[in-house]
Amino acid sequence: MMKVVKVFKVELHLSNEDREYLLRLFEENRKLVEVIYNVMRHYGYREISCEGVTSRHCPTRIRRLIKSCIRGRGVFTEWKGGLVDLQIDKVWESFVGTYVAHRKMPSEKMIDSLANVVRVRVSKVARSGRFYKRMITLVEYNDCIIAEINVGRREVTAILGTKRDLKSIMDAVNGKGLLLGDPVELVRYGDRIFLHLSLIKNIKLPVAHERVVGVNIGFREHFLVAVAYDLRRNEVVGVLKIPSRELRRLWDLQDTIQRRRTKAFRKVRGRIGNEYYRSIRNYKKMLLKLVKRGRLNYDDLLLIRPVRWLLPFKHNPKRALKVREGRAEYKIAPRDRLGRSVWRWGARYFVYSCVNRVVDFAERYGCTLIVCKNLRGLRQWVSQLKQESRRLGTLYNKTRDYGALIRKRGIDRMVKVLARFPYRVFLDDLRTEAVWHGIAVKSVGPSGTSTTCPKCLYNDRKNVTKEGLFVCQKCGYKDRADFVASINIAMKPFWK
């Protein structure tokens, strides 16, 4: 048995009065997070810095200190006391996670992210069959599912959706095959409020496989090619192709963001650049003159502390303030009506669509295993491709070799896909969604998948041509290179 956790995001449809009431809760939550942040920043550092501190619950001493500060500022007076404890534990958990991962305290930017999330307890049926009523209760009314939210002096009623769309959520609430994670979260996006529910499912994956799906991510005409392969008959039974033009819109958007960043940087540089870069240039000239005259050794040059303009932002608040003011004049990343980055959420939506299409494709042909590439060492590969692109660019500037320019443009397109597409998110979502539907996921190494013939298993780099075609040098088998790579990825776990 394998345990799978999946997060469902459902919007709350509220009346205007109830919406204003919950938005006031988020404003109070911001004040609460600021108090918790300041207290933990000054008094909780020793607790976090102790070795082996990974508890999700805040220590009692710090919890009492936070509550005394909240009572002094009059925060969370009309809300339930259990909300305060849940928010304290959430901020403490974020602090511990940040410190364990980066060995430093989180910045003040975390206040904005934590202020828009409120943890609440949800009513559900326990394993013993007893029903526990808490802050949020999900009930069925006619064909709809209604959430009764009781976090303060008044009760709020919100409509989540229909029974047909949210059947798995009600099964988890009633304890029918699914488990409901507790606590859940109320998340604010602009003026809209969402409920994030985590469902837990125990699944037994199949061991023997008759049909498998091989997923190959390419860089030419098709971005993703998936092949359903029958192992008994040794033939392809279905093909799924996602064209690369669907990524072209995201590329154009990212190029627009990059141009805006460059324009904002040039504006800031023009504002403080004359004084900043002139001081650096003059300071270096002065030090080199002292070295030439013999008054200063070159080894001692590395020990001299730079002038104030050379210090980083944290030691130079005036320069940091000017840079922030200059960047604030430009809206670098386009935002949607909820205030989210269009590029980030566009990439996430594209990942969701690719994952859902692959899983539906596997279910349609009765496949019980999805095989994909293991993308370890992706950053090193990107850096090597960038070095090769720079080398080809230098070669073209010296010799005017048009073939080098064509190869450079192809590598640049490949780097654009590799550097901008969230591969790790794609693999994680594919594994979660596939296992949720009872399909196993396995990753294989990419070596030999593009150059091996699926008919005679002859491996040679000459099998792949520059035009993206596969021509076996031994048996003469011909096909597209991305299609052959998908077949080899599907068959590689069963190679002897």
XYZ file of C-alpha atoms in Angstrom:
496
model
C 0.000 0.000 0.000
C 1.179 3.498 -0.850
C -0.066 6.729 0.726
C -0.729 9.638 -1.668
C -1.551 13.222 -0.661
C -3.330 15.514 -3.100
C -4.310 19.155 -2.539
C -7.669 20.431 -3.794
C -8.206 24.187 -4.182
C -11.862 25.248 -4.045
C -13.176 28.804 -4.236
C -15.659 29.999 -1.607
C -18.763 31.673 -3.078
C -19.810 34.168 -0.385
C -22.237 37.029 0.094
C -20.850 40.560 0.288
C -21.250 40.757 4.083
C -19.582 37.393 4.683
C -16.767 38.279 2.291
C -16.051 41.537 4.133
C -16.143 39.645 7.424
C -13.528 37.127 6.273
C -11.372 39.833 4.658
C -11.302 41.563 8.027
C -10.046 38.264 9.442
C -7.095 38.373 7.022
C -6.303 41.972 8.009
C -6.245 40.912 11.654
C -4.103 37.950 10.651
C -1.510 40.321 9.121
C -1.174 42.155 12.444
C -0.911 38.824 14.241
C 1.823 37.587 11.883
C 3.802 40.818 12.401
C 3.661 40.351 16.185
C 4.679 36.684 15.917
C 7.472 37.546 13.493
C 8.965 40.236 15.741
C 8.778 38.080 18.860
C 10.315 35.058 17.163
C 12.938 37.237 15.496
C 14.226 38.492 18.840
C 13.445 35.694 21.305
C 13.024 32.562 19.232
C 16.388 32.526 17.494
C 18.064 30.513 20.250
C 15.284 27.946 20.192
C 15.555 27.550 16.410
C 19.363 27.532 16.323
C 19.552 24.594 18.713
C 20.591 21.407 16.973
C 17.850 18.954 16.244
C 14.941 21.435 16.537
C 12.424 20.227 13.938
C 9.192 20.420 15.964
C 6.195 22.003 14.284
C 4.863 23.319 17.590
C 6.105 26.540 19.115
C 7.701 26.296 22.590
C 5.462 27.237 25.493
C 7.660 30.150 26.643
C 7.522 31.900 23.268
C 3.824 31.107 22.858
C 2.974 32.845 26.137
C 5.064 35.866 25.189
C 3.288 36.168 21.812
C -0.155 35.983 23.412
C 0.728 38.702 25.920
C 1.846 40.976 23.054
C -1.373 40.240 21.147
C -3.510 41.180 24.135
C -1.565 44.430 24.486
C -2.222 45.417 20.857
C -5.841 44.285 20.810
C -5.376 41.814 17.939
C -7.747 38.868 17.388
C -10.269 39.968 19.980
C -13.377 38.774 18.120
C -11.938 35.500 16.831
C -11.571 32.080 18.414
C -8.519 31.381 20.527
C -7.702 28.225 18.602
C -6.910 30.324 15.523
C -4.078 32.047 17.383
C -2.466 28.735 18.314
C -2.745 27.449 14.752
C -1.178 30.612 13.301
C 1.652 30.565 15.843
C 2.449 26.964 14.913
C 2.322 27.823 11.189
C 4.790 30.722 11.514
C 7.048 28.643 13.762
C 6.987 25.813 11.222
C 7.997 28.263 8.463
C 10.822 29.592 10.638
C 12.171 26.131 11.406
C 11.946 25.033 7.772
C 13.774 28.136 6.522
C 16.504 27.849 9.125
C 17.075 24.127 8.550
C 17.241 24.604 4.766
C 19.322 27.815 4.573
C 20.835 28.200 8.058
C 19.516 31.755 8.384
C 16.423 33.511 9.651
C 13.657 34.327 7.133
C 13.233 37.842 5.779
C 10.312 40.211 6.284
C 8.901 39.251 2.874
C 7.523 36.128 4.517
C 4.969 38.311 6.331
C 3.088 38.959 3.071
C 2.884 35.266 2.227
C 1.875 34.151 5.735
C -0.663 36.963 6.200
C -2.823 35.650 3.341
C -3.082 32.128 4.797
C -5.234 31.201 7.805
C -5.200 27.705 9.250
C -8.500 26.271 10.488
C -9.685 22.898 11.743
C -12.226 20.955 9.691
C -15.005 18.676 10.900
C -14.691 15.048 9.867
C -15.490 11.456 10.806
C -12.723 9.689 12.715
C -11.737 6.059 12.268
C -13.860 5.136 15.271
C -16.937 6.442 13.403
C -17.436 9.451 15.668
C -18.110 12.853 14.044
C -16.018 15.781 15.355
C -17.365 19.292 14.707
C -14.762 22.062 14.436
C -14.277 25.459 12.763
C -15.347 24.399 9.248
C -18.117 21.888 8.572
C -18.864 20.610 5.052
C -22.488 19.583 4.549
C -24.617 18.444 1.586
C -27.625 20.506 0.626
C -29.651 19.409 -2.406
C -27.038 19.085 -5.182
C -24.502 21.478 -3.622
C -21.802 21.296 -0.963
C -21.884 24.079 1.626
C -19.134 25.081 4.063
C -20.202 26.402 7.469
C -17.312 28.508 8.791
C -17.353 29.352 12.498
C -14.129 31.166 13.393
C -15.500 34.106 15.389
C -18.630 35.659 16.803
C -20.735 34.953 13.707
C -21.060 31.983 11.392
C -20.332 32.307 7.678
C -21.922 30.123 4.998
C -20.209 29.552 1.634
C -21.047 27.428 -1.414
C -18.181 25.235 -2.675
C -19.723 23.496 -5.686
C -21.825 20.554 -6.777
C -21.658 17.007 -5.465
C -20.556 15.656 -8.828
C -17.517 17.948 -8.990
C -16.497 17.510 -5.345
C -17.425 13.871 -4.752
C -13.939 12.932 -3.514
C -14.014 15.732 -0.919
C -17.295 14.510 0.572
C -15.988 10.925 0.590
C -13.032 12.154 2.643
C -15.297 14.068 5.036
C -17.509 11.016 5.556
C -14.528 8.644 5.795
C -15.366 6.585 2.669
C -12.008 5.367 1.333
C -10.279 8.754 1.691
C -8.816 10.662 4.608
C -9.009 14.420 5.079
C -5.900 16.250 6.205
C -6.323 18.495 9.208
C -5.908 21.455 9.539
C -6.984 23.019 6.233
C -6.151 26.522 5.006
C -8.124 29.581 3.952
C -6.072 31.431 1.314
C -6.693 34.942 0.025
C -5.996 35.971 -3.581
C -7.002 39.612 -3.972
C -10.682 39.770 -3.010
C -11.269 36.060 -3.607
C -10.962 33.412 -0.896
C -10.068 29.768 -1.533
C -10.153 26.674 0.637
C -7.142 24.334 0.349
C -7.964 20.749 1.303
C -5.462 17.889 1.403
C -6.887 14.415 0.741
C -5.043 11.220 1.641
C -5.541 7.984 -0.258
C -4.042 4.512 0.218
C -3.369 2.835 -3.127
C -1.948 -0.540 -4.066
C 0.036 -0.240 -7.310
C 0.285 -3.125 -9.804
C 3.549 -5.082 -10.037
C 3.210 -6.747 -13.472
C 2.702 -4.532 -16.500
C 1.382 -5.356 -19.954
C 1.229 -1.836 -21.382
C 3.501 1.091 -20.496
C 3.768 4.755 -21.498
C 7.097 6.332 -22.416
C 7.280 10.131 -22.018
C 9.965 12.101 -23.847
C 10.391 15.873 -23.574
C 11.932 17.259 -26.749
C 12.957 20.620 -28.128
C 11.931 20.561 -31.791
C 8.482 20.409 -33.371
C 6.855 18.654 -30.402
C 7.553 19.568 -26.816
C 6.249 16.290 -25.353
C 5.791 12.935 -27.074
C 4.173 10.025 -25.202
C 3.902 6.506 -26.614
C 1.659 3.689 -25.341
C 3.585 0.450 -25.907
C 2.260 -3.111 -25.675
C 4.964 -5.361 -24.236
C 3.321 -8.628 -25.293
C 2.836 -7.771 -28.958
C 5.877 -5.440 -29.121
C 4.027 -2.683 -30.920
C 2.880 0.896 -30.400
C -0.843 1.207 -29.689
C -1.145 4.995 -29.233
C 0.755 8.286 -29.555
C 0.279 11.607 -27.741
C 1.968 14.738 -29.073
C 2.013 18.202 -27.471
C 3.290 20.788 -29.986
C 5.970 23.275 -29.025
C 3.844 26.239 -30.131
C 1.949 25.993 -26.833
C 5.161 27.033 -25.085
C 5.802 29.878 -27.515
C 3.379 32.191 -25.700
C 5.188 31.610 -22.409
C 8.543 32.283 -24.096
C 7.273 35.582 -25.492
C 5.956 36.560 -22.073
C 9.270 35.731 -20.405
C 11.137 37.763 -23.036
C 8.864 40.717 -22.275
C 9.635 40.406 -18.552
C 13.358 40.252 -19.295
C 13.176 43.408 -21.417
C 11.309 45.229 -18.651
C 13.908 44.186 -16.100
C 16.689 45.448 -18.348
C 14.884 48.760 -18.856
C 14.318 49.182 -15.113
C 17.967 48.391 -14.380
C 19.132 50.929 -16.944
C 16.861 53.543 -15.395
C 18.242 52.844 -11.928
C 21.786 52.754 -13.247
C 21.267 56.132 -14.930
C 20.026 57.568 -11.647
C 22.902 56.465 -9.418
C 25.237 55.034 -12.025
C 27.465 58.043 -12.666
C 28.472 58.394 -9.044
C 28.584 54.653 -8.399
C 30.644 53.492 -11.365
C 32.908 56.563 -11.327
C 33.792 55.885 -7.697
C 34.614 52.252 -8.470
C 36.814 53.212 -11.425
C 38.683 55.938 -9.535
C 39.175 53.733 -6.484
C 40.714 50.944 -8.586
C 42.991 53.427 -10.359
C 44.201 54.826 -7.047
C 45.009 51.364 -5.666
C 46.869 50.331 -8.845
C 48.945 53.533 -8.730
C 49.989 52.757 -5.154
C 50.978 49.238 -6.249
C 53.065 50.572 -9.151
C 54.856 53.098 -6.923
C 55.747 50.367 -4.447
C 53.799 51.850 -1.555
C 51.417 48.896 -1.505
C 51.923 45.188 -2.127
C 49.572 43.393 -4.468
C 48.896 40.719 -1.824
C 47.860 43.411 0.651
C 45.470 44.812 -1.931
C 43.015 41.988 -1.209
C 42.898 42.893 2.494
C 41.783 46.495 2.002
C 38.101 47.116 2.698
C 36.396 48.832 -0.217
C 34.811 52.257 -0.089
C 31.206 52.721 0.928
C 29.840 52.564 -2.620
C 31.446 49.164 -3.110
C 29.675 47.600 -0.134
C 26.591 45.421 -0.749
C 23.043 46.651 -0.219
C 22.738 45.527 3.399
C 25.679 47.792 4.386
C 24.525 50.672 2.174
C 20.864 51.504 2.881
C 20.850 54.697 0.773
C 21.850 52.881 -2.378
C 19.415 50.031 -1.682
C 16.588 52.558 -1.205
C 17.352 54.268 -4.520
C 17.412 50.935 -6.334
C 14.049 49.891 -4.841
C 12.474 53.251 -5.729
C 13.711 52.966 -9.304
C 12.436 49.423 -9.715
C 9.064 50.279 -8.195
C 8.313 52.654 -11.082
C 8.173 49.721 -13.522
C 5.750 46.824 -13.451
C 8.289 44.197 -14.441
C 6.208 41.006 -14.247
C 2.605 41.242 -15.592
C -0.030 40.403 -12.988
C -3.513 39.004 -13.273
C -6.576 40.297 -11.426
C -5.604 38.243 -8.352
C -2.142 39.839 -8.202
C -0.307 36.692 -9.308
C 2.562 36.587 -11.795
C 1.181 35.756 -15.230
C 4.384 33.946 -16.211
C 4.536 31.800 -13.078
C 0.890 30.782 -13.108
C 0.930 30.368 -16.883
C 3.800 27.899 -16.545
C 1.964 26.089 -13.736
C -1.206 25.855 -15.836
C 0.805 24.450 -18.747
C 2.348 21.851 -16.400
C -1.118 20.859 -15.124
C -2.450 20.484 -18.660
C 0.523 18.323 -19.730
C 0.219 16.092 -16.650
C -3.539 15.622 -17.069
C -3.183 14.789 -20.764
C -0.503 12.181 -20.069
C -2.527 10.527 -17.281
C -5.719 10.501 -19.365
C -3.736 9.042 -22.266
C -2.438 6.229 -20.026
C -5.927 5.440 -18.718
C -7.403 5.441 -22.226
C -5.042 2.674 -23.416
C -5.045 0.692 -20.157
C -1.412 1.377 -19.218
C -0.286 0.649 -15.653
C 3.192 2.219 -15.802
C 4.526 5.611 -16.933
C 8.253 5.839 -17.649
C 9.977 9.217 -17.966
C 13.504 10.556 -18.083
C 15.586 11.078 -14.973
C 16.638 14.727 -15.192
C 19.506 14.712 -12.723
C 22.346 17.036 -13.617
C 20.055 19.398 -15.540
C 21.846 22.539 -14.301
C 25.250 21.216 -15.341
C 23.811 20.399 -18.761
C 22.437 23.929 -19.141
C 25.789 25.478 -18.168
C 27.602 23.272 -20.687
C 25.156 24.273 -23.424
C 25.667 27.967 -22.612
C 29.442 27.555 -22.870
C 29.040 25.801 -26.219
C 26.759 28.615 -27.427
C 29.352 31.248 -26.466
C 32.078 29.257 -28.225
C 30.033 29.026 -31.413
C 29.261 32.740 -31.239
C 32.966 33.571 -30.976
C 33.700 31.226 -33.872
C 31.063 32.915 -36.045
C 32.419 36.396 -35.254
C 35.913 35.353 -36.318
C 35.234 33.130 -39.343
C 31.664 34.071 -40.385
C 30.797 30.391 -40.527
C 27.035 30.253 -41.122
C 26.858 26.631 -39.928
C 28.195 27.680 -36.502
C 25.481 30.369 -36.312
C 22.746 27.812 -37.079
C 24.071 25.445 -34.379
C 24.244 28.358 -31.907
C 20.600 29.285 -32.536
C 19.525 25.680 -32.030
C 21.403 25.497 -28.723
C 19.876 28.814 -27.612
C 16.383 27.459 -28.257
C 17.241 24.337 -26.258
C 18.573 26.431 -23.357
C 15.404 28.514 -23.402
C 13.294 25.395 -22.875
C 15.593 23.822 -20.299
C 16.073 26.943 -18.204
C 12.474 28.155 -18.159
C 10.301 25.060 -17.925
C 9.800 23.736 -14.338
C 10.848 20.109 -14.903
C 10.945 19.150 -11.244
C 7.397 20.443 -10.733
C 6.296 18.517 -13.827
C 7.797 15.231 -12.568
C 6.393 15.663 -9.043
C 2.901 16.485 -10.312
C 3.013 13.609 -12.790
C 4.001 11.174 -10.042
C 1.254 12.429 -7.688
C -1.527 12.469 -10.300
C -0.591 9.099 -11.796
C -0.336 7.296 -8.451
C -3.666 8.863 -7.417
C -5.244 7.082 -10.418
C -3.450 3.777 -9.684
C -0.659 4.134 -12.257
C 2.962 3.581 -11.247
C 5.688 6.033 -12.308
C 9.326 5.160 -12.912
C 12.267 7.265 -14.085
C 15.174 5.993 -16.183
C 18.485 7.471 -17.222
C 18.550 9.368 -20.546
C 21.679 7.620 -21.839
C 21.080 5.672 -25.053
C 17.387 6.523 -25.385
C 17.856 8.764 -28.447
C 20.547 6.772 -30.275
C 19.366 3.170 -29.817
C 17.315 1.416 -32.489
C 14.101 -0.064 -31.018
C 14.141 -2.917 -33.563
C 17.716 -4.294 -33.376
C 18.945 -2.386 -30.239
C 21.967 -1.062 -32.152
C 23.366 2.030 -30.388
C 25.284 4.632 -32.393
C 25.335 8.430 -32.398
C 25.215 8.430 -36.195
C 21.692 7.031 -36.034
C 20.329 10.541 -35.321
C 20.602 13.142 -38.093
C 20.716 16.930 -37.716
C 17.182 17.223 -39.119
C 15.716 15.312 -36.162
C 15.348 11.984 -37.975
C 16.405 8.546 -36.771
C 18.046 6.247 -39.334
C 19.535 2.988 -38.027
C 22.955 2.315 -39.524
C 22.500 -1.456 -39.118
C 18.927 -2.394 -40.044
C 17.798 0.792 -41.825
C 14.845 1.547 -39.502
C 13.611 5.136 -40.034
C 11.372 7.360 -37.923
C 11.343 10.668 -36.037
C 13.963 10.946 -33.302
C 11.550 12.068 -30.562
C 9.183 9.175 -31.382
C 12.041 6.645 -31.191
C 13.231 8.147 -27.895
C 9.743 7.690 -26.399
C 9.710 4.021 -27.429
C 13.157 3.428 -25.925
C 12.160 5.175 -22.676
C 9.115 2.891 -22.415
C 11.201 -0.257 -23.071
C 14.336 0.640 -21.076
C 13.153 -0.744 -17.680
C 12.699 -4.140 -19.412
C 15.998 -4.237 -21.311
C 18.217 -7.162 -20.356
